[in-house]
Short mmCIF file of C-alpha atoms and ligand atoms in Angstrom, two decimals:
data_model
loop_
_atom_site.label_atom_id
_atom_site.label_comp_id
_atom_site.label_asym_id
_atom_site.label_seq_id
_atom_site.Cartn_x
_atom_site.Cartn_y
_atom_site.Cartn_z
CA MET R 1 0.11 0.02 0.16
CA ASN R 2 1.45 3.60 -1.02
CA ALA R 3 -0.16 5.10 2.13
CA SER R 4 2.04 5.86 5.21
CA PRO R 5 0.60 5.10 8.23
CA SER R 6 -0.76 7.96 10.14
CA SER R 7 0.72 9.11 13.49
CA PHE R 8 -2.46 10.89 14.66
CA THR R 9 -0.68 10.92 18.19
CA LEU R 10 -1.31 15.05 18.76
CA PRO R 11 -4.50 16.46 19.81
CA PHE R 12 -6.07 17.89 17.05
CA ALA R 13 -5.14 21.10 16.51
CA ALA R 14 -7.92 23.10 15.92
CA ASN R 15 -9.46 25.56 18.26
CA SER R 16 -12.34 27.60 16.50
CA ASP R 17 -14.52 25.90 13.70
CA ALA R 18 -11.94 27.59 11.06
CA LEU R 19 -11.55 24.15 8.33
CA CYS R 20 -8.69 22.43 10.11
CA THR R 21 -7.09 19.13 7.94
CA THR R 22 -5.70 16.46 9.67
CA SER R 23 -3.53 13.16 9.01
CA ALA R 24 -5.40 9.65 7.11
CA ALA R 25 -8.19 7.44 8.89
CA VAL R 26 -5.65 4.23 8.69
CA ASN R 27 -6.26 1.16 10.84
CA TRP R 28 -5.64 0.57 14.15
CA ILE R 29 -3.81 -3.14 14.63
CA GLY R 30 -1.88 -4.08 17.73
CA GLY R 31 -1.18 -1.10 19.63
CA ALA R 32 0.07 0.60 15.76
CA PHE R 33 -1.27 2.62 13.19
CA VAL R 34 -1.13 0.48 10.03
CA ALA R 35 -1.92 0.54 6.23
CA PRO R 36 -4.52 -1.73 4.76
CA GLN R 37 -2.72 -4.56 3.48
CA ALA R 38 -3.68 -4.23 -0.13
CA ASP R 39 -5.21 -1.01 -1.66
CA HIS R 40 -9.23 -0.48 -1.12
CA GLY R 41 -9.40 3.27 -2.04
CA ARG R 42 -10.01 5.97 -0.05
CA LEU R 43 -13.12 7.65 1.09
CA PRO R 44 -13.35 11.61 1.76
CA ILE R 45 -13.80 12.80 5.18
CA HIS R 46 -15.95 16.06 5.42
CA ASN R 47 -16.41 18.81 8.16
CA PRO R 48 -20.10 19.47 6.95
CA ARG R 49 -19.81 23.07 8.36
CA HIS R 50 -18.10 24.34 5.14
CA GLY R 51 -18.77 21.07 3.18
CA ALA R 52 -14.56 20.95 2.45
CA VAL R 53 -12.64 17.94 2.89
CA MET R 54 -10.66 17.93 6.05
CA ALA R 55 -9.16 13.88 5.95
CA GLU R 56 -9.18 10.92 4.24
CA VAL R 57 -9.81 6.97 5.89
CA HIS R 58 -8.33 4.34 3.88
CA LEU R 59 -10.78 1.70 3.24
CA SER R 60 -10.02 -1.73 4.35
CA ASP R 61 -11.43 -5.82 3.59
CA ARG R 62 -11.68 -9.05 5.21
CA ALA R 63 -7.57 -9.92 5.22
CA ASP R 64 -7.14 -6.42 7.10
CA VAL R 65 -10.06 -8.04 9.77
CA ASP R 66 -7.85 -11.40 9.30
CA ALA R 67 -5.26 -9.31 10.99
CA ALA R 68 -6.66 -7.35 13.42
CA VAL R 69 -8.27 -10.86 15.06
CA ALA R 70 -4.93 -12.56 15.04
CA ALA R 71 -3.57 -9.28 17.06
CA ALA R 72 -6.41 -9.78 19.34
CA GLN R 73 -6.67 -13.52 19.77
CA ALA R 74 -2.27 -12.90 20.74
CA ALA R 75 -3.27 -10.57 23.56
CA LEU R 76 -5.96 -12.27 24.74
CA PRO R 77 -4.90 -14.79 27.39
CA ALA R 78 -2.80 -12.64 28.69
CA TRP R 79 -5.78 -10.00 29.04
CA ARG R 80 -8.41 -12.09 30.56
CA ALA R 81 -6.03 -13.59 33.03
CA LEU R 82 -6.00 -10.67 34.91
CA PRO R 83 -8.52 -9.97 37.66
CA VAL R 84 -10.82 -7.58 36.64
CA ARG R 85 -10.20 -4.97 39.39
CA ASP R 86 -6.88 -4.79 37.43
CA ARG R 87 -8.62 -4.15 33.74
CA ALA R 88 -11.11 -1.77 35.76
CA GLN R 89 -7.76 0.16 36.03
CA VAL R 90 -7.20 1.02 32.61
CA MET R 91 -11.16 2.79 32.54
CA PHE R 92 -9.57 4.91 35.21
CA ARG R 93 -6.57 6.26 33.66
CA LEU R 94 -8.04 6.67 29.89
CA ARG R 95 -10.90 9.45 32.43
CA GLU R 96 -8.12 10.89 33.45
CA LEU R 97 -6.87 10.93 29.79
CA MET R 98 -9.47 12.19 28.32
CA HIS R 99 -10.35 14.86 30.66
CA ARG R 100 -7.03 16.22 29.67
CA GLU R 101 -7.68 16.14 26.64
CA LEU R 102 -11.76 17.41 26.58
CA ASP R 103 -11.03 20.44 24.25
CA ALA R 104 -9.38 18.91 21.41
CA LEU R 105 -11.68 15.89 21.65
CA THR R 106 -14.43 18.61 21.62
CA TRP R 107 -12.88 20.26 18.29
CA LEU R 108 -12.07 16.83 16.99
CA VAL R 109 -15.79 16.02 17.41
CA SER R 110 -16.65 19.20 16.33
CA HIS R 111 -14.73 19.13 13.02
CA GLU R 112 -15.92 15.86 11.74
CA ASN R 113 -19.29 15.69 12.36
CA GLY R 114 -20.43 19.34 12.30
CA LYS R 115 -22.02 19.51 15.78
CA ILE R 116 -21.32 22.89 17.69
CA TYR R 117 -18.71 22.97 20.15
CA ALA R 118 -21.09 23.40 23.03
CA GLU R 119 -22.76 19.94 21.38
CA ALA R 120 -19.57 18.28 20.72
CA ARG R 121 -18.13 18.75 24.24
CA ALA R 122 -21.57 17.35 25.94
CA GLU R 123 -20.65 14.24 23.33
CA VAL R 124 -17.39 13.69 25.03
CA GLU R 125 -18.34 14.03 28.68
CA LYS R 126 -21.33 12.02 28.21
CA ALA R 127 -18.33 9.48 27.07
CA ILE R 128 -16.16 9.79 29.83
CA GLU R 129 -19.04 8.98 31.93
CA CYS R 130 -19.61 5.90 29.69
CA VAL R 131 -16.45 5.33 31.13
CA GLU R 132 -16.93 6.02 34.64
CA PHE R 133 -19.65 3.18 34.34
CA GLY R 134 -16.62 0.87 33.15
CA CYS R 135 -14.51 1.89 36.73
CA SER R 136 -16.81 1.18 38.61
CA LEU R 137 -17.18 -2.89 37.19
CA GLY R 138 -14.34 -3.56 39.34
CA ASN R 139 -16.37 -3.41 42.21
CA MET R 140 -20.05 -4.29 40.25
CA GLY R 141 -19.04 -7.90 39.35
CA VAL R 142 -18.96 -9.06 42.43
CA GLY R 143 -21.07 -12.33 40.47
CA GLU R 144 -23.32 -14.34 42.97
CA GLN R 145 -23.23 -17.34 44.87
CA LEU R 146 -24.76 -19.07 47.34
CA ASP R 147 -24.97 -22.18 49.77
CA VAL R 148 -27.76 -24.29 47.62
CA SER R 149 -27.72 -27.32 50.17
CA LYS R 150 -25.47 -28.52 53.00
CA GLY R 151 -21.38 -28.65 52.21
CA VAL R 152 -22.53 -27.68 48.35
CA ASN R 153 -22.02 -24.03 46.94
CA CYS R 154 -23.25 -22.33 43.63
CA GLN R 155 -20.88 -20.01 42.30
CA THR R 156 -21.77 -17.28 38.63
CA THR R 157 -19.09 -15.59 37.41
CA GLN R 158 -19.16 -12.94 34.40
CA GLU R 159 -16.63 -14.79 31.85
CA PRO R 160 -15.64 -13.01 28.64
CA LEU R 161 -16.63 -14.24 25.19
CA GLY R 162 -12.88 -13.87 23.61
CA VAL R 163 -12.86 -11.19 20.37
CA VAL R 164 -15.66 -9.59 19.62
CA ALA R 165 -16.56 -6.80 17.40
CA GLY R 166 -18.77 -3.22 17.28
CA VAL R 167 -19.53 -1.34 14.35
CA THR R 168 -21.15 2.32 14.84
CA PRO R 169 -22.91 5.07 13.04
CA PHE R 170 -21.53 8.62 12.43
CA ASN R 171 -23.89 10.69 14.30
CA PHE R 172 -21.71 10.44 17.63
CA PRO R 173 -18.18 9.36 16.71
CA LEU R 174 -16.98 9.29 20.34
CA MET R 175 -19.77 8.61 22.79
CA VAL R 176 -21.24 5.22 20.37
CA PRO R 177 -17.87 3.22 20.42
CA LEU R 178 -17.70 4.41 24.42
CA TRP R 179 -21.09 2.67 24.63
CA MET R 180 -19.32 -0.61 23.81
CA LEU R 181 -16.26 -0.41 25.30
CA PRO R 182 -15.74 -0.30 28.50
CA GLN R 183 -18.00 -3.04 29.49
CA ALA R 184 -16.53 -5.40 27.00
CA LEU R 185 -12.72 -4.51 27.66
CA VAL R 186 -12.91 -4.59 31.48
CA GLY R 187 -14.93 -8.08 31.19
CA GLY R 188 -12.18 -9.08 29.82
CA ASN R 189 -12.44 -9.18 25.96
CA ALA R 190 -10.36 -8.50 22.93
CA PHE R 191 -12.52 -5.72 20.99
CA ILE R 192 -12.08 -4.24 17.21
CA LEU R 193 -14.01 -1.41 15.86
CA LYS R 194 -15.83 -0.61 12.97
CA PRO R 195 -16.03 3.36 12.93
CA SER R 196 -18.23 5.22 10.52
CA GLU R 197 -16.10 6.28 7.44
CA ARG R 198 -17.92 9.17 7.48
CA VAL R 199 -16.10 9.98 10.96
CA PRO R 200 -13.44 7.17 11.28
CA LEU R 201 -11.00 10.35 13.58
CA SER R 202 -13.01 10.80 17.18
CA THR R 203 -12.09 6.84 17.45
CA GLN R 204 -8.10 7.17 16.03
CA ARG R 205 -7.34 9.44 18.54
CA LEU R 206 -8.97 7.11 21.58
CA ALA R 207 -6.66 4.11 20.74
CA VAL R 208 -4.45 6.50 21.43
CA LEU R 209 -5.86 7.45 24.55
CA LEU R 210 -6.46 4.39 25.31
CA GLN R 211 -2.65 2.87 25.13
CA GLN R 212 -1.58 5.60 27.73
CA ALA R 213 -4.33 4.68 29.78
CA GLY R 214 -2.66 0.95 29.73
CA LEU R 215 -4.70 -1.51 27.51
CA PRO R 216 -2.14 -3.50 26.34
CA ASP R 217 -1.43 -4.15 22.58
CA GLY R 218 -3.66 -6.09 20.16
CA ILE R 219 -6.87 -5.79 22.97
CA PHE R 220 -8.25 -2.76 21.09
CA ASN R 221 -8.18 -2.48 17.30
CA ILE R 222 -10.01 -0.97 14.65
CA VAL R 223 -10.39 -1.68 10.71
CA ASN R 224 -11.86 1.32 8.62
CA GLY R 225 -13.55 0.96 5.67
CA ALA R 226 -17.74 0.29 4.83
CA GLN R 227 -19.91 -2.50 3.90
CA ALA R 228 -17.67 -5.43 3.20
CA VAL R 229 -15.50 -4.45 6.36
CA VAL R 230 -18.75 -5.18 8.77
CA GLU R 231 -19.82 -8.39 6.52
CA ALA R 232 -15.89 -9.49 7.15
CA LEU R 233 -16.75 -9.35 11.08
CA CYS R 234 -20.33 -10.50 10.77
CA ASP R 235 -18.63 -13.88 9.06
CA HIS R 236 -15.35 -14.03 10.80
CA PRO R 237 -15.83 -17.50 13.83
CA THR R 238 -13.38 -16.25 15.50
CA ILE R 239 -15.55 -13.21 16.50
CA LYS R 240 -17.51 -13.77 19.36
CA ALA R 241 -20.23 -11.33 19.62
CA VAL R 242 -21.32 -8.03 17.33
CA GLY R 243 -22.60 -4.41 19.02
CA PHE R 244 -23.88 -2.58 16.88
CA VAL R 245 -25.84 1.02 16.39
CA GLY R 246 -26.98 2.69 13.09
CA SER R 247 -30.23 2.42 11.12
CA THR R 248 -32.99 -0.22 10.97
CA LYS R 249 -31.94 -1.16 7.40
CA VAL R 250 -28.28 -2.19 8.17
CA ALA R 251 -29.19 -3.49 12.28
CA LYS R 252 -31.25 -6.36 10.74
CA LEU R 253 -28.87 -7.29 7.77
CA VAL R 254 -26.18 -7.04 10.46
CA TYR R 255 -28.58 -9.12 13.24
CA GLY R 256 -29.10 -11.91 10.55
CA ARG R 257 -25.36 -12.00 9.42
CA ALA R 258 -24.53 -12.59 12.60
CA ALA R 259 -26.82 -14.97 13.96
CA ALA R 260 -25.92 -16.98 11.04
CA THR R 261 -22.27 -17.67 12.40
CA GLY R 262 -23.35 -18.25 16.16
CA LYS R 263 -22.63 -15.09 17.01
CA ARG R 264 -23.91 -13.16 20.00
CA ALA R 265 -25.73 -9.88 18.13
CA LEU R 266 -27.38 -6.33 19.60
CA CYS R 267 -27.98 -4.22 17.36
CA LEU R 268 -29.76 -0.39 17.75
CA GLY R 269 -32.17 1.01 14.72
CA GLY R 270 -33.39 4.31 13.73
CA ALA R 271 -36.23 5.71 15.15
CA LYS R 272 -38.93 7.70 15.03
CA ASN R 273 -40.34 9.73 18.22
CA HIS R 274 -43.14 10.93 19.38
CA LEU R 275 -43.84 13.62 21.47
CA ILE R 276 -47.99 13.65 22.98
CA VAL R 277 -48.59 16.89 24.31
CA VAL R 278 -52.46 18.14 26.01
CA PRO R 279 -53.60 20.86 27.28
CA ASP R 280 -52.37 21.13 30.72
CA ALA R 281 -49.07 21.01 29.57
CA ASP R 282 -46.50 23.81 30.95
CA VAL R 283 -46.02 26.08 27.76
CA ALA R 284 -42.12 27.26 28.43
CA LEU R 285 -41.14 24.14 29.62
CA SER R 286 -42.22 22.45 27.24
CA ALA R 287 -41.46 24.59 24.36
CA GLU R 288 -38.16 24.83 25.24
CA ASN R 289 -37.72 21.40 25.52
CA ILE R 290 -39.48 20.22 22.54
CA VAL R 291 -37.05 22.56 19.98
CA ALA R 292 -33.91 21.15 21.86
CA SER R 293 -35.32 17.78 21.73
CA PHE R 294 -35.95 18.42 17.88
CA SER R 295 -33.00 20.48 16.28
CA GLY R 296 -30.14 19.61 18.68
CA CYS R 297 -27.66 18.03 16.88
CA ALA R 298 -29.21 19.05 14.19
CA GLY R 299 -32.05 16.28 14.82
CA GLN R 300 -29.47 13.80 14.02
CA ARG R 301 -30.20 11.77 17.18
CA CYS R 302 -31.94 8.52 17.35
CA MET R 303 -33.16 10.18 20.49
CA ALA R 304 -34.42 13.36 18.98
CA ALA R 305 -38.14 13.82 18.81
CA SER R 306 -39.65 13.92 15.44
CA VAL R 307 -43.57 13.81 15.28
CA LEU R 308 -45.28 16.01 17.85
CA VAL R 309 -48.31 15.19 18.81
CA ALA R 310 -51.17 17.28 20.22
CA VAL R 311 -54.26 16.37 21.42
CA GLY R 312 -56.64 18.92 21.54
CA ASP R 313 -56.24 22.83 21.92
CA CYS R 314 -52.28 23.22 22.26
CA ASP R 315 -51.98 26.36 20.30
CA LYS R 316 -50.18 27.83 23.20
CA VAL R 317 -47.70 25.57 23.73
CA ILE R 318 -47.30 25.00 19.57
CA ASP R 319 -46.93 28.79 18.64
CA ALA R 320 -44.37 28.89 21.89
CA VAL R 321 -42.53 26.02 19.86
CA VAL R 322 -42.82 27.83 16.88
CA ALA R 323 -41.62 31.00 18.24
CA LYS R 324 -38.58 29.39 20.24
CA ALA R 325 -37.59 27.19 17.10
CA GLY R 326 -37.06 30.52 14.87
CA GLN R 327 -35.29 32.00 16.88
CA ILE R 328 -32.10 29.49 16.72
CA ARG R 329 -29.08 30.94 15.20
CA MET R 330 -27.49 28.96 12.74
CA GLY R 331 -23.69 27.97 13.10
CA ALA R 332 -23.75 29.25 16.39
CA GLU R 333 -27.05 26.96 17.86
CA LEU R 334 -27.68 24.40 14.83
CA GLY R 335 -24.59 22.52 13.20
CA PRO R 336 -25.24 21.45 9.49
CA VAL R 337 -26.50 17.74 8.79
CA ILE R 338 -23.65 15.32 7.70
CA SER R 339 -23.53 15.17 3.90
CA ALA R 340 -24.72 16.46 0.75
CA ALA R 341 -27.54 13.29 0.64
CA ALA R 342 -28.57 14.19 4.14
CA HIS R 343 -29.10 17.66 3.01
CA ALA R 344 -31.32 16.25 -0.32
CA ARG R 345 -33.13 13.78 2.04
CA ILE R 346 -34.26 16.08 4.66
CA LYS R 347 -35.28 18.94 2.42
CA GLY R 348 -37.25 15.80 -0.10
CA TYR R 349 -39.03 14.87 3.10
CA ILE R 350 -39.92 18.88 3.53
CA ASP R 351 -40.70 19.58 0.31
CA GLY R 352 -43.43 16.37 0.17
CA ALA R 353 -45.04 17.12 3.50
CA GLU R 354 -45.67 20.20 2.17
CA LYS R 355 -46.89 19.45 -1.25
CA MET R 356 -49.09 16.88 0.35
CA GLY R 357 -50.50 19.58 2.42
CA ALA R 358 -49.07 20.07 5.31
CA VAL R 359 -48.16 23.94 6.39
CA VAL R 360 -45.06 25.21 7.08
CA ARG R 361 -44.69 27.15 10.11
CA VAL R 362 -41.00 27.46 10.03
CA ASP R 363 -38.97 26.28 7.05
CA GLY R 364 -35.15 25.53 7.30
CA ARG R 365 -34.28 25.40 3.39
CA GLY R 366 -32.41 28.01 2.77
CA ALA R 367 -31.03 28.42 5.75
CA SER R 368 -27.17 29.02 5.86
CA ALA R 369 -24.40 29.50 8.08
CA ASP R 370 -21.11 29.22 5.61
CA PRO R 371 -21.95 28.50 1.86
CA GLY R 372 -19.75 25.37 1.79
CA GLY R 373 -21.97 23.91 4.55
CA TRP R 374 -25.03 21.38 4.66
CA TRP R 375 -26.82 23.66 6.43
CA VAL R 376 -30.99 22.74 7.14
CA GLY R 377 -32.44 25.46 9.97
CA PRO R 378 -35.38 24.12 12.76
CA THR R 379 -38.36 23.22 10.65
CA ILE R 380 -41.72 23.25 11.49
CA LEU R 381 -44.61 21.03 9.73
CA ASP R 382 -48.06 21.56 11.29
CA ARG R 383 -51.20 19.48 10.02
CA VAL R 384 -48.93 16.66 8.95
CA SER R 385 -50.86 13.12 9.14
CA PRO R 386 -49.28 9.70 10.10
CA ASP R 387 -48.88 8.24 7.44
CA MET R 388 -47.31 10.90 4.92
CA PRO R 389 -42.94 9.70 4.82
CA ALA R 390 -43.01 13.05 7.49
CA GLY R 391 -44.87 11.77 9.98
CA CYS R 392 -44.24 8.06 9.62
CA GLU R 393 -40.30 7.73 8.33
CA GLU R 394 -36.64 8.51 9.83
CA ILE R 395 -36.02 12.07 8.59
CA PHE R 396 -33.07 12.66 10.73
CA GLY R 397 -33.01 16.62 10.12
CA PRO R 398 -34.29 19.03 11.98
CA VAL R 399 -37.97 18.67 11.03
CA LEU R 400 -40.60 18.12 13.34
CA SER R 401 -43.87 17.20 12.04
CA ILE R 402 -47.14 17.95 14.07
CA VAL R 403 -49.95 16.16 14.03
CA ARG R 404 -53.62 16.49 15.52
CA VAL R 405 -56.00 14.37 17.31
CA ASN R 406 -58.55 14.93 19.69
CA THR R 407 -57.92 12.23 22.37
CA LEU R 408 -55.41 11.00 24.19
CA ASP R 409 -55.42 7.06 23.29
CA GLU R 410 -55.09 8.34 19.20
CA ALA R 411 -52.28 9.86 20.06
CA ILE R 412 -51.49 6.43 21.69
CA ALA R 413 -52.79 4.25 18.87
CA ILE R 414 -50.20 7.25 16.14
CA GLU R 415 -47.24 6.22 18.36
CA ASN R 416 -47.85 2.86 18.66
CA ASN R 417 -48.86 2.02 15.02
CA ASN R 418 -45.68 3.11 13.72
CA PRO R 419 -43.16 0.59 13.71
CA TYR R 420 -39.89 1.90 15.73
CA GLY R 421 -40.17 1.97 19.64
CA ASN R 422 -36.90 3.60 20.59
CA ALA R 423 -38.24 6.55 22.68
CA SER R 424 -41.76 9.17 23.61
CA SER R 425 -42.46 11.32 25.55
CA VAL R 426 -45.14 13.61 26.96
CA TYR R 427 -45.55 16.95 28.27
CA THR R 428 -48.04 17.35 30.93
CA THR R 429 -49.20 18.47 34.57
CA SER R 430 -51.13 15.93 35.38
CA GLY R 431 -49.12 12.52 37.22
CA ALA R 432 -52.81 11.05 36.04
CA VAL R 433 -52.27 11.66 32.24
CA ALA R 434 -48.08 10.69 32.63
CA ARG R 435 -48.93 7.73 34.10
CA TYR R 436 -51.33 6.42 31.86
CA VAL R 437 -49.00 7.33 28.72
CA MET R 438 -46.26 5.58 30.35
CA SER R 439 -47.93 2.49 30.17
CA LYS R 440 -49.05 2.06 27.30
CA VAL R 441 -46.54 3.02 25.05
CA ASP R 442 -44.70 1.01 22.75
CA ALA R 443 -41.13 2.02 22.84
CA GLY R 444 -38.32 1.32 25.33
CA MET R 445 -37.53 4.72 26.52
CA CYS R 446 -39.50 7.09 27.85
CA GLY R 447 -39.88 10.38 28.98
CA VAL R 448 -42.02 12.42 30.89
CA ASN R 449 -41.48 16.56 30.26
CA VAL R 450 -38.19 14.82 29.16
CA GLY R 451 -38.15 15.44 25.61
CA VAL R 452 -34.41 13.05 24.87
CA PRO R 453 -34.96 10.64 27.20
CA VAL R 454 -32.11 8.79 27.41
CA PRO R 455 -31.39 6.40 30.06
CA ARG R 456 -27.72 7.83 31.54
CA GLU R 457 -25.53 5.71 33.06
CA PRO R 458 -26.46 3.33 34.90
CA PHE R 459 -29.67 2.73 33.29
CA GLY R 460 -29.39 0.93 29.97
CA PHE R 461 -30.04 2.15 26.72
CA GLY R 462 -32.05 0.94 23.96
CA GLY R 463 -35.49 0.48 21.96
CA TRP R 464 -37.79 -1.70 21.25
CA ASN R 465 -39.41 -3.00 18.32
CA ASP R 466 -37.08 -1.73 14.97
CA SER R 467 -35.25 0.75 16.83
CA LYS R 468 -33.52 -2.66 18.22
CA PHE R 469 -32.86 -6.31 17.25
CA GLY R 470 -31.31 -8.37 20.08
CA HIS R 471 -31.77 -9.06 23.62
CA GLY R 472 -30.70 -6.31 25.93
CA ASN R 473 -29.78 -3.20 26.43
CA MET R 474 -26.55 -1.61 25.09
CA THR R 475 -25.13 0.43 28.26
CA GLY R 476 -25.12 -0.22 31.58
CA TRP R 477 -25.34 -3.81 33.53
CA ASP R 478 -26.93 -4.84 30.74
CA GLY R 479 -23.54 -4.29 28.55
CA TYR R 480 -21.57 -5.95 30.75
CA LEU R 481 -24.05 -8.97 30.43
CA PHE R 482 -23.49 -8.56 26.43
CA TRP R 483 -20.53 -8.58 25.91
CA THR R 484 -19.63 -11.25 28.57
CA ARG R 485 -20.72 -15.16 29.75
CA PRO R 486 -21.68 -16.86 33.19
CA ARG R 487 -20.15 -19.46 34.95
CA LYS R 488 -21.61 -21.72 36.73
CA VAL R 489 -19.77 -23.30 39.36
CA THR R 490 -21.18 -25.23 41.71
CA SER R 491 -18.50 -26.97 44.53
CA LYS R 492 -18.27 -29.70 47.24
CA TRP R 493 -15.80 -29.76 49.63
CA ALA R 494 -17.31 -30.57 53.25
CA LEU R 495 -18.10 -34.23 54.37
CA GLN R 496 -21.77 -34.90 55.21
CA ALA R 497 -23.09 -37.88 57.18
CA ASP R 498 -26.96 -37.29 56.42
CA TRP R 499 -26.12 -36.97 52.61
CA THR R 500 -28.80 -37.10 49.88
CA TRP R 501 -28.10 -37.52 46.00
CA MET R 502 -29.44 -34.04 45.64
CA SER R 503 -26.13 -32.76 47.93
P1 LIG Y 601 -26.10 3.47 9.51
O1 LIG Y 601 -27.01 2.09 9.20
O2 LIG Y 601 -25.89 4.03 7.72
O3 LIG Y 601 -24.10 3.21 9.36
C1 LIG Y 601 -24.11 2.73 10.22
C2 LIG Y 601 -22.69 1.40 10.02
O4 LIG Y 601 -23.15 0.58 8.96
C3 LIG Y 601 -21.51 2.34 9.83
O5 LIG Y 601 -20.22 2.02 10.40
C4 LIG Y 601 -21.44 1.56 8.45
O6 LIG Y 601 -20.61 1.82 7.57
C5 LIG Y 601 -22.23 0.26 8.63
N1 LIG Y 601 -23.33 -0.37 7.05
C6 LIG Y 601 -23.75 1.11 6.04
N2 LIG Y 601 -24.26 0.77 4.86
C7 LIG Y 601 -24.34 -0.96 5.56
C8 LIG Y 601 -24.22 -2.22 4.87
N3 LIG Y 601 -24.69 -2.39 3.59
N4 LIG Y 601 -23.71 -3.46 5.42
C9 LIG Y 601 -23.25 -3.33 6.56
N5 LIG Y 601 -22.74 -1.89 7.23
C10 LIG Y 601 -22.86 -1.17 6.45
O7 LIG Y 601 -26.31 4.25 9.99
P2 LIG Y 601 -25.25 6.32 10.45
O8 LIG Y 601 -26.58 6.88 8.69
O9 LIG Y 601 -24.41 6.20 10.22
O10 LIG Y 601 -26.45 6.77 11.80
C11 LIG Y 601 -27.60 6.84 11.24
C12 LIG Y 601 -28.38 5.97 12.12
O11 LIG Y 601 -28.24 5.45 13.16
C13 LIG Y 601 -30.30 6.59 12.22
O12 LIG Y 601 -30.93 5.71 11.18
C14 LIG Y 601 -30.27 6.76 13.74
O13 LIG Y 601 -31.37 6.88 14.23
C15 LIG Y 601 -29.07 5.60 14.27
N6 LIG Y 601 -28.60 5.55 15.28
C16 LIG Y 601 -29.50 4.64 16.25
C17 LIG Y 601 -29.07 4.71 17.78
C18 LIG Y 601 -29.56 3.77 18.81
O14 LIG Y 601 -29.25 3.82 19.79
N7 LIG Y 601 -30.78 2.97 18.20
C19 LIG Y 601 -28.27 5.45 17.90
C20 LIG Y 601 -26.92 6.35 17.07
C21 LIG Y 601 -27.77 5.87 15.70
#
C-alpha cells in the first residue's frame, strides 16, 4: 500500500470552527497505526460545516479483519487472566486522559461530525460517563454465590467471550464506541471496532489514549471501511459477538448475518420518536424542551423528537415552539447535517409534506451559516398526517412534524402503530396523564416532560420493536452481560454424614 501510516498521536490542532485538515485515518492493529494490506481506495472525510475535505479514510477488507483478529487473539490470554479490578484500572486512567484532552476531543468531534462546540463537548462528557461506568465494574462485577444445600455451593462469574466487534454510526463518533468499549474491555475481551467511515477520526485518537491508559496492544483494534469490513466481522468464526448501532435497515442485516455464524448480536436501529402534548402542559418548559429535542445535533440523534402529537387545543404550546425555533441562530446554535445526501433527503421530506398539504410554520430550507456547508434550519411542519412520509419515516434532520388529534388514545395509537419504538415522551402537568401514557406507549425509552429521555449510566440504553434487534440494552449493566457469559460453578468440599444425592 502506498499510503504511509498516520501518526495520529497529537491532539487535533483546531481551536475554532475554521476548516482544519489532518492526517488520514488508517487501521489500528496490535497497538500501531497501519495502512490496509491492499489498496481498496479512500473516502474523503468532510467537515460538514464547510462541505470541505478535512482528511481521508483508507478502506479495508477481509484480510485486514483477519490481521486484527490475529492481533486480538495473541493479546487475549494475558488480558483475560488479569483480575477484573486490574482491567478496570485502564478505565480510571482513560477517564483522566479524556478530561485532560476534553477540548481537543471536542474540536475533533465537532469538525468531523459538524456538531456545534457545546454539543460536541456534551458528547465527550457523556462518553466520559460511559468510561466511569467501566471504572465501577471492578466493584460491581461481584457475581453471585449461595450454599444450595448442605456443603454444596453454587457460584456464578461473568467470563469474557473472547474476540468481539463493534460497528458504529456517524452521529456520535466518540460516545457510541464508548457505549460498548468499557464493558467489553473490562469484561476481559479483545475488541475490533469498525467506526463510521464518515467520522473515523475521534476513534483514532481514542486508540492512542487507550494505549496511554495502559491497555495492552492488540486488545483494542480499529479496522476502517464500510460494508465489506462489517460483513467480514459478521462472518469471522473467531469473533464471538457483534454490537451494532446505526440505521434499522443495516441493523437487521447485521443481526441476521452475525446470527448465521452463531454470534451473539445486539443491533440498535433507527427511530421515529413521538412526543405527546396535552393542553395542561407547562408552556415555557415544554416549548424549550421540544425545540431542544428536535433541533439539537441538527436532529441527527436517534432520540430526537420527530413527531409532536397535539391532543386537543395545544396552540399555546405549539405557538411557543414555533416562536422559539424561529430564533435559533444557524452555525452558533444549530450545526450542519452530515452530508450533501442527508441535506437532499431532509429537504425532500419537507417538500413532499408541503405538497401533500402540510403547513410549513418554520422553514429551514434556505438557512445557512456557511455557503459551502450542508445546512438545514429548524423546520416545523403543521397538520401532518401519520401516513405522510414526514409523519412516519425517520427523517434524521431538524424537522418536527405536528399531528393534531382529539384524544389521548388516538395519540397513543399513532405512536404505537409506528414500527419503531425507540423513545416516546409526554408533556403534561397531570400525574394521571403521565402515568397513563407511560403505561401504554410501545417504546423502550420514555420521558415525562423530557424530550430526549436517554437513560444515563448506570441505566441501560436500548429501544424496542424496529429500533433494536437482540436482547437487553447496549449500556449499563446489560452491556456488561452482553459482552460476557456466566460460568456456573458447583462445589462440594465438606463430607456430610446426612448426604443425599442432591447434596
Ligand atoms: P448506517 O446504518 O448507515 O451506518 C452504521 C454503520 O453501518 C456504519 O459503520 C456503516 O459503515 C455500516 N454500514 C452501512 N451500510 C452497511 C451495509 N449495507 N452493510 C453493512 N454495514 C453497513 O447509519 P448512520 O447513517 O451512520 O447513522 C444514522 C442512523 O443510526 C440513524 O438511523 C439513527 O437513528 C441510528 N442510530 C441509532 C441509535 C440507537 O441507539 N438506536 C444511536 C445512534 C444512531
